[in-house]
XYZ file of N, CA and C in Angstrom:
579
model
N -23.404 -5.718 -1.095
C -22.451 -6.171 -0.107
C -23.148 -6.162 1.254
N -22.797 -7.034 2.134
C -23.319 -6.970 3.294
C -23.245 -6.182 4.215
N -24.416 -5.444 4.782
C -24.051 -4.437 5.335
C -22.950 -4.386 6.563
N -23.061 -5.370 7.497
C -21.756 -5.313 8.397
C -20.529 -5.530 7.751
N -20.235 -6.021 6.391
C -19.223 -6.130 6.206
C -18.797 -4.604 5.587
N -19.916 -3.827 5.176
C -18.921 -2.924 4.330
C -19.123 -1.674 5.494
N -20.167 -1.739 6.509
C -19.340 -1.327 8.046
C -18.065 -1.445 8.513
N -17.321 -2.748 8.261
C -16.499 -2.945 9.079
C -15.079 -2.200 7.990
N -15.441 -2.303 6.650
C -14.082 -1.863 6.069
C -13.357 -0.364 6.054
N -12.460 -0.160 6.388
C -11.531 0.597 6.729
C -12.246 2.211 5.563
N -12.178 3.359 6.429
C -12.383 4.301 5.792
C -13.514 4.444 5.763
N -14.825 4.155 6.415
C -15.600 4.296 6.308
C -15.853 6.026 5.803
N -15.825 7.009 6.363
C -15.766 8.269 6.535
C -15.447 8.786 5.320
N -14.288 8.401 4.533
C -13.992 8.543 3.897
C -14.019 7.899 2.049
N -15.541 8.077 1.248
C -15.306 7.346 0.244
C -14.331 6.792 -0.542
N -13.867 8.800 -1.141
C -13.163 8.557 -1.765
C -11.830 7.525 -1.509
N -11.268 8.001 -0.272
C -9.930 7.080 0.129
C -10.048 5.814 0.262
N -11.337 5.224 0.439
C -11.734 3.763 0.385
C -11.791 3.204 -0.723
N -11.931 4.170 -1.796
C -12.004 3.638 -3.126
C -10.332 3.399 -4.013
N -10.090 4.470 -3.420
C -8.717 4.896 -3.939
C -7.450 3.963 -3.527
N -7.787 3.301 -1.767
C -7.281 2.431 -1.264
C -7.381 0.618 -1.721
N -8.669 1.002 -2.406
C -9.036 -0.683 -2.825
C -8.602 -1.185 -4.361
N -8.404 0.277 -4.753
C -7.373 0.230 -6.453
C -6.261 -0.107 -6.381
N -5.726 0.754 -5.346
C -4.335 0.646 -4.820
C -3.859 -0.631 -4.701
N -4.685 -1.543 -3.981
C -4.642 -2.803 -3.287
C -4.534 -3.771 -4.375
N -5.808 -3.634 -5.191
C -5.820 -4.394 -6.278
C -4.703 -5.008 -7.166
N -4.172 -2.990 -7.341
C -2.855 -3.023 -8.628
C -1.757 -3.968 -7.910
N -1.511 -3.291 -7.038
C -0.789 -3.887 -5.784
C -0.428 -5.655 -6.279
N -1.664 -5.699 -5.727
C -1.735 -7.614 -6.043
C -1.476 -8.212 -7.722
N -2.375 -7.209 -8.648
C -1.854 -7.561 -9.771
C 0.053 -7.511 -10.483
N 0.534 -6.236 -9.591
C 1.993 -6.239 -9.515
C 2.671 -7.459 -9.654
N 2.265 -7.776 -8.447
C 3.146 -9.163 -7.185
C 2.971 -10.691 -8.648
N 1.342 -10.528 -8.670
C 1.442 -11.862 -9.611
C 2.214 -11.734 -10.662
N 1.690 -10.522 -11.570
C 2.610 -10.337 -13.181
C 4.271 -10.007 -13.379
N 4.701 -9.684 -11.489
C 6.167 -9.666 -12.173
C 6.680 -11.073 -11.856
N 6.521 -12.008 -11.821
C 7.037 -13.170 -12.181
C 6.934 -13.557 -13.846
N 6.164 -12.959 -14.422
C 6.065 -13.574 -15.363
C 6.599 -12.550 -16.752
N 7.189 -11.497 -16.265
C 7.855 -10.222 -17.076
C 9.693 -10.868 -17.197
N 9.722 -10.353 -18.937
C 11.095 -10.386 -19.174
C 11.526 -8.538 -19.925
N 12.185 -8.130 -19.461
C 12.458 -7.027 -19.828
C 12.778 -7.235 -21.615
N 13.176 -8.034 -22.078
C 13.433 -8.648 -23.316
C 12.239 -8.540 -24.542
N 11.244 -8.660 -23.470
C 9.872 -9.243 -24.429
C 9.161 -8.028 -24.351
N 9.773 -6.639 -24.239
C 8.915 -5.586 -24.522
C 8.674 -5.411 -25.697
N 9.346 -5.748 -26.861
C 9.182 -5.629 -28.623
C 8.492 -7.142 -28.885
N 8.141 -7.872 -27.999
C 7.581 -9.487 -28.503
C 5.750 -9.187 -28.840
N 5.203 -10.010 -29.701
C 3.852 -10.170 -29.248
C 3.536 -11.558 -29.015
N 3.956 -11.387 -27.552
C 3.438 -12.544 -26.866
C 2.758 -12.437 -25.726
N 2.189 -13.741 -24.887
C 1.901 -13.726 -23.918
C 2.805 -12.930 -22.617
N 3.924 -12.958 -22.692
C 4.995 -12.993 -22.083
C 5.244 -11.241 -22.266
N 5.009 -10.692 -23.262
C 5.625 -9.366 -23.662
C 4.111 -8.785 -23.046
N 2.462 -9.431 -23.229
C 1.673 -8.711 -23.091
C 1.706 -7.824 -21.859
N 1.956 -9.479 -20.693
C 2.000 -9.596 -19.232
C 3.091 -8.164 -18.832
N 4.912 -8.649 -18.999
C 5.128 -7.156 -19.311
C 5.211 -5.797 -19.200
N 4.096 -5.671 -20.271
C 3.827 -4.136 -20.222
C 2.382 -3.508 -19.547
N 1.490 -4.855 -19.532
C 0.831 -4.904 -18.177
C 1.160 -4.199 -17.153
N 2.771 -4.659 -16.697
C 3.189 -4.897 -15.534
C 3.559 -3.349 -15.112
N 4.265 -2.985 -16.312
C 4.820 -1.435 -17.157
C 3.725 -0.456 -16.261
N 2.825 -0.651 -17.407
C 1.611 0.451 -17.427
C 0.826 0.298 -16.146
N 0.666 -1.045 -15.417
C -0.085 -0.586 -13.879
C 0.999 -0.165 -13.155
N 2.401 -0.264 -13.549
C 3.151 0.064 -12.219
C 3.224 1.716 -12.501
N 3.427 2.224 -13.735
C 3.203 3.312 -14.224
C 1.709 4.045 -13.218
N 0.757 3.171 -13.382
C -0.618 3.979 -12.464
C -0.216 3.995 -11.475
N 0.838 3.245 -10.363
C 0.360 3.207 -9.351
C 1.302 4.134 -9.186
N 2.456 4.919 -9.639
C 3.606 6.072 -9.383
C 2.107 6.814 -9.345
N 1.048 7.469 -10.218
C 0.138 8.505 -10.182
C -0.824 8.469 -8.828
N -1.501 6.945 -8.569
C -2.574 6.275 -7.233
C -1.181 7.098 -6.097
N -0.219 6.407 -6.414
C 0.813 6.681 -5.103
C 0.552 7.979 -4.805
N 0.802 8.948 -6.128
C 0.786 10.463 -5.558
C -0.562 11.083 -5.032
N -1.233 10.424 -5.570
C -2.438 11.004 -5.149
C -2.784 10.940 -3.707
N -2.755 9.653 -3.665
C -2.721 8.673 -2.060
C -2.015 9.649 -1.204
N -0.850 10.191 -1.568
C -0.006 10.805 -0.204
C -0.402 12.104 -0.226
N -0.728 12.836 -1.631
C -1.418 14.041 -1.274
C -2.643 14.074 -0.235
N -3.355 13.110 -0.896
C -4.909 13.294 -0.325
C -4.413 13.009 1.379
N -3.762 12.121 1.350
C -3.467 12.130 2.996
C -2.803 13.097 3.867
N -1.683 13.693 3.192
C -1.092 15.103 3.926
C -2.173 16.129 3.758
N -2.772 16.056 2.964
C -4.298 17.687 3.105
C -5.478 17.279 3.463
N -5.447 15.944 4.013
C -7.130 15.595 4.986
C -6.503 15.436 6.419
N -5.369 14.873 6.831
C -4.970 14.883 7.875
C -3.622 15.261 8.619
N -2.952 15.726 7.650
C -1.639 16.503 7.762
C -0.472 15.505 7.505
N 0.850 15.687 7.336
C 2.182 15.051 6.972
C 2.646 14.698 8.580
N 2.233 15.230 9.455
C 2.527 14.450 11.160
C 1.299 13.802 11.395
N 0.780 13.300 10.921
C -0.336 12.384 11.197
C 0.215 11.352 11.151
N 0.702 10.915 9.477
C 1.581 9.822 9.369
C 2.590 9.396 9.335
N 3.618 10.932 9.817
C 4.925 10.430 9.760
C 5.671 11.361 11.141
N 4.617 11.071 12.069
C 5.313 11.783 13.272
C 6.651 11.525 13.628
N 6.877 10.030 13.306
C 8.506 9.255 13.800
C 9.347 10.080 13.010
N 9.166 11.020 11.665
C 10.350 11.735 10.950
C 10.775 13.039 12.206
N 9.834 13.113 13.176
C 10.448 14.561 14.183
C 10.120 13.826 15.567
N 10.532 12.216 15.305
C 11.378 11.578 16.504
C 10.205 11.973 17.397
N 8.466 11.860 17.094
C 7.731 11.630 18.184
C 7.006 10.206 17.837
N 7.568 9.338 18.910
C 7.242 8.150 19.027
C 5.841 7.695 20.168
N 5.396 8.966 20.805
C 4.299 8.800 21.616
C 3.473 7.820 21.256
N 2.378 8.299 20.173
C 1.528 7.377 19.593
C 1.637 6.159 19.607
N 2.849 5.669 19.211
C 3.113 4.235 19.026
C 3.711 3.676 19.716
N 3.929 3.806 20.842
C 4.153 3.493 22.339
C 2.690 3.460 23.150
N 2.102 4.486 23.017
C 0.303 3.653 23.315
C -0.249 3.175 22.748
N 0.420 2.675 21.454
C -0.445 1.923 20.859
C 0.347 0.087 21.606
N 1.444 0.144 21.481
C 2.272 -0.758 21.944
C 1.737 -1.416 23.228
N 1.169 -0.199 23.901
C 0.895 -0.692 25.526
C -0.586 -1.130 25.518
N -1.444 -0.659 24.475
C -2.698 -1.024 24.479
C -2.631 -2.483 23.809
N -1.904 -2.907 22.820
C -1.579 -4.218 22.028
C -1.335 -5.335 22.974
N -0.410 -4.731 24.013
C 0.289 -5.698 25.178
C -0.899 -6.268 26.133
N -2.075 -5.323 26.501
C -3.264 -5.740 27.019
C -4.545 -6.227 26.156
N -4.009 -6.951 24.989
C -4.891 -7.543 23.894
C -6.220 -6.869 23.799
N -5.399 -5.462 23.541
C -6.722 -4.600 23.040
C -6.076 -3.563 22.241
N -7.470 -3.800 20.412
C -6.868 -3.422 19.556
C -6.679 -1.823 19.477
N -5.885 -1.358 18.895
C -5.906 0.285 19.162
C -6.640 1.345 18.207
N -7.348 2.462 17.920
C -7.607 3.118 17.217
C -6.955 3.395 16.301
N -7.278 3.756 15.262
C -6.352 5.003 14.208
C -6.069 6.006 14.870
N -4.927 6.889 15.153
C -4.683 8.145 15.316
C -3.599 8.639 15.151
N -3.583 9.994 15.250
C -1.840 10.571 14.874
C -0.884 9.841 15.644
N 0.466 9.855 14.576
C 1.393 9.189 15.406
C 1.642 7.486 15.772
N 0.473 7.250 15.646
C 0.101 5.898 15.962
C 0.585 4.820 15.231
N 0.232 3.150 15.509
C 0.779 2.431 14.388
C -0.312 2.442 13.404
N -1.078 2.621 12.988
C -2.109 2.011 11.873
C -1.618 3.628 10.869
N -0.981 4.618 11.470
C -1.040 5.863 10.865
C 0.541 5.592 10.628
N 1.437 4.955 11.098
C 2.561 5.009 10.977
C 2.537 3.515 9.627
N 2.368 2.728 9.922
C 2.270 1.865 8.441
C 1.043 2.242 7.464
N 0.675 2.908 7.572
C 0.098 3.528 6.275
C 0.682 4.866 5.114
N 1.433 5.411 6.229
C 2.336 6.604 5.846
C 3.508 5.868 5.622
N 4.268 4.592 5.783
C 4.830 3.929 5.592
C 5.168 2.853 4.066
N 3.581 2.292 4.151
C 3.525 1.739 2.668
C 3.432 2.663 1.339
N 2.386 4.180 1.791
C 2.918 4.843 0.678
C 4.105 5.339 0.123
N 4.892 5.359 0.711
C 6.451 5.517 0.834
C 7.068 4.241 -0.023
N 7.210 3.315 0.314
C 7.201 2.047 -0.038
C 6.733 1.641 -1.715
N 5.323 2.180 -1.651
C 4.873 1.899 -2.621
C 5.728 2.931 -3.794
N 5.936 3.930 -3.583
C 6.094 5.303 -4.793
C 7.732 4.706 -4.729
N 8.898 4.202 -3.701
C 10.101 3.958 -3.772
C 9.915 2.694 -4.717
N 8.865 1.927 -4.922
C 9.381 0.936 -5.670
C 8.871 1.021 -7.017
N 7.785 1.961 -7.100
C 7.446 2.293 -8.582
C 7.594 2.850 -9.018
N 8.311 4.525 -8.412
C 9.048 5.342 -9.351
C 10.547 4.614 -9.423
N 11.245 3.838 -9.002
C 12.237 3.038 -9.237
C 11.983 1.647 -10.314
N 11.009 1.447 -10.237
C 10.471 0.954 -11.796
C 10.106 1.629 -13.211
N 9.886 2.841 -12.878
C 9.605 3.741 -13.583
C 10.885 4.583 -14.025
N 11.527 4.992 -13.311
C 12.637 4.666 -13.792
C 13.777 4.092 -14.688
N 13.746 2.984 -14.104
C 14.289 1.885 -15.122
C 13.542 1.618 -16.659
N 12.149 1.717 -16.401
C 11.478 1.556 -17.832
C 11.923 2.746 -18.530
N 12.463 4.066 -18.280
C 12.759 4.886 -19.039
C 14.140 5.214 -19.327
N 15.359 4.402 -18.039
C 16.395 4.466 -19.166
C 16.440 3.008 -20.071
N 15.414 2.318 -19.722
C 15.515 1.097 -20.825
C 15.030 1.878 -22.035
N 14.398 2.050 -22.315
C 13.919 2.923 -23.624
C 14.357 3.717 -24.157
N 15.607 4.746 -23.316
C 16.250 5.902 -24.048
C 17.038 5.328 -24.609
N 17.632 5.675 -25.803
C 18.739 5.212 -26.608
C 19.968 5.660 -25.702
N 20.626 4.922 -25.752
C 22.427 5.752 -25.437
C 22.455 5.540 -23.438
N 21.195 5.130 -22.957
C 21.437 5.083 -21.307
C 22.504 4.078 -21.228
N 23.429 4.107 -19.619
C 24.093 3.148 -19.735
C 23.135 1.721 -19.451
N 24.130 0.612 -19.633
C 23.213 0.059 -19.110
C 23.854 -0.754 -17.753
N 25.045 -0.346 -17.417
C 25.290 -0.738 -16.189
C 24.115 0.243 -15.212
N 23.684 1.512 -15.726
C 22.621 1.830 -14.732
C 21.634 1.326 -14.335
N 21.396 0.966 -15.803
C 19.573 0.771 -16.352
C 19.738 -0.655 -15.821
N 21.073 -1.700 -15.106
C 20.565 -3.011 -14.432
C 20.675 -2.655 -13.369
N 21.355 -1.609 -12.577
C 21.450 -1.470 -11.390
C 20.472 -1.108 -10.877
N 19.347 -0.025 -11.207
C 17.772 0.582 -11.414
C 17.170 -0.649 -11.431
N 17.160 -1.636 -12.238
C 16.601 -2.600 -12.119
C 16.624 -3.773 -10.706
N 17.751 -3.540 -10.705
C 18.113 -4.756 -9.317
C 17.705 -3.617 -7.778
N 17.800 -2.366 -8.000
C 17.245 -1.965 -6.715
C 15.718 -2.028 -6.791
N 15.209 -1.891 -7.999
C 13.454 -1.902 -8.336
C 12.580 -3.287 -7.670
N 13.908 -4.502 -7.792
C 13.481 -5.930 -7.617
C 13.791 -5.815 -5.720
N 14.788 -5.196 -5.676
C 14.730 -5.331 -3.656
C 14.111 -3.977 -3.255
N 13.625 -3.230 -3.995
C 12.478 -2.482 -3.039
C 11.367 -3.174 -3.031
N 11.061 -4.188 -4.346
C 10.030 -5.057 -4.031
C 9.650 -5.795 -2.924
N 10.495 -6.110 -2.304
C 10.428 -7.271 -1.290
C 9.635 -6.289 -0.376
N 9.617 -5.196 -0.158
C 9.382 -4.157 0.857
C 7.926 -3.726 0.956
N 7.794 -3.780 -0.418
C 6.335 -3.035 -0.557
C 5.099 -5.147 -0.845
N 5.884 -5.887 -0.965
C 5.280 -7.225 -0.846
C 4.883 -7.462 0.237
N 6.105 -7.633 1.132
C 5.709 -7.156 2.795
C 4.950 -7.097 3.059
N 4.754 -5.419 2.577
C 3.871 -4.663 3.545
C 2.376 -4.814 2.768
N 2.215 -5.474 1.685
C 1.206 -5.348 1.191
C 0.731 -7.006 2.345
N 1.155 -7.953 2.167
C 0.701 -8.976 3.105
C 0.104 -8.785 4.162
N 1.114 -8.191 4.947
C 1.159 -7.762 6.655
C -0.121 -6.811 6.704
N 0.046 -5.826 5.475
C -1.029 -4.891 5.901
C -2.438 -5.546 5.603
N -2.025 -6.485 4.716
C -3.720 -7.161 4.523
C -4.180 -7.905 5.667
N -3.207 -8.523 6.012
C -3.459 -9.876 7.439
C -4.190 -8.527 8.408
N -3.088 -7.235 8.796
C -4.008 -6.484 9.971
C -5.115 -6.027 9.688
N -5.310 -5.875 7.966
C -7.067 -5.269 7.653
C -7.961 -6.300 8.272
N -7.548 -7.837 7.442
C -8.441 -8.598 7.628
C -8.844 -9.402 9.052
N -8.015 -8.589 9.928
C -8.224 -9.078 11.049
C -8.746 -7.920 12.300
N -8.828 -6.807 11.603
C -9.750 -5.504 12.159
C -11.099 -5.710 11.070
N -11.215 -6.270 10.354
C -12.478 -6.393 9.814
C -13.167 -7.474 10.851
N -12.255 -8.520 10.883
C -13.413 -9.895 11.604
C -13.583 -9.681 13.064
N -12.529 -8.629 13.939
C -13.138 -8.410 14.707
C -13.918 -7.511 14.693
N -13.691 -6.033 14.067
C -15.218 -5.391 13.854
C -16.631 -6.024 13.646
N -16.475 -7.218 12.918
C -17.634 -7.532 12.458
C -17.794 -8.621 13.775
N -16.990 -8.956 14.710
C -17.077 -9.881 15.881
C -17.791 -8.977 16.900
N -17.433 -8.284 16.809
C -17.811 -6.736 17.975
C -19.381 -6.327 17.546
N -19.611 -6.274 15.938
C -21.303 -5.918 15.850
C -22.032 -6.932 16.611
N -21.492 -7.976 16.136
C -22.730 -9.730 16.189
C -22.936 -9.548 18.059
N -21.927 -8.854 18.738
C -22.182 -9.591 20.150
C -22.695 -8.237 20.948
N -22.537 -6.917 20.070
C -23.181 -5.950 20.496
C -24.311 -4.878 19.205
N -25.090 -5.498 19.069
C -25.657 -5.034 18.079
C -26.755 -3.526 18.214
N -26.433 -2.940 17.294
C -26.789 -1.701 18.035
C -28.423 -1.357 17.438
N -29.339 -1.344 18.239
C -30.711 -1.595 18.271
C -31.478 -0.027 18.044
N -32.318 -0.029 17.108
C -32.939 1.314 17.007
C -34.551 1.878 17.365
């Protein structure tokens, strides 16, 4: 990979979370495509249709585990007010980040902040919509669940989706646009040894 580019990607500092973040991302995307093509019906089929599915099943299944991991590893490398200062109503951070944005200049990572506040955000996001899939895959499977639950589980599983789609977009557009200016920022200041 090129070296400014894998300079510029997020986490440098941090392997593991870079790795852990780019699985995440992946499943993420594989989610979004394969649940269009899932029928809750076609879990006993062998078809294309039943494969896709349980595909859909078993990565959303990983990503309830990626999720937990993800929020552990982040509350014990940088604490639970790092990324969720707004839960004790301190909005500092992201008010300088607001004021630095307003003077078209991009802002750091830091506590409190926005890049720390939608990241502590999508994991949230992410675990609300896959343990709510996860969920549902298990009162679909128990014998005797109702199933006015097991559609209602289902229909909140499909509008937490919209949430974590979102944020998977939005958050890609702001990666990929702290990457090209990082990598805009090497080319015009290149650092000479």
């Amino acid at each position: 990979m090129n070296e400014n580019l894998r300079n510029a990607l997020p986490h440098r500092d941090t392997p593991f979370f870079r790795v852990l973040h780019i699985i995440v991302a992946v499943l993420i995307l594989l989610q979004i495509i394969s649940s269009n093509l899932t029928e809750s019906d076609a879990l006993s089929d062998y078809t294309l249709t039943g494969f896709v599915t349980w595909f859909h099943i078993v990565s959303g299944l990983s990503l309830i585990a990626l999720g937990v991991v993800m929020l552990v590893w982040m509350s014990t490398q940088r604490g639970f007010r790092y990324y969720f200062a707004w839960l004790t109503l301190n909005f500092r951070g992201v008010i300088e980040d607001i004021k630095m944005l307003m003077s078209f200049r991009l802002p750091e990572a830091h506590a409190g902040g926005i890049a720390a506040l939608v990241q502590g955000l999508g994991v949230l996001a992410l675990l609300g919509v896959a343990l709510c899939g996860g969920f549902w895959f298990a009162l679909n499977t128990i014998p005797g669940a109702s199933p006015v639950l097991t559609e209602t589980i289902l229909h909140l599983h499909k509008f937490l989706t919209v949430f974590i789609e979102t944020y998977f977009w939005v958050h890609g557009a702001m990666g990929l646009l702290h990457i090209f200016l990082t990598i805009r920022s090497q080319r015009k200041n290149p650092v000479t040894e």
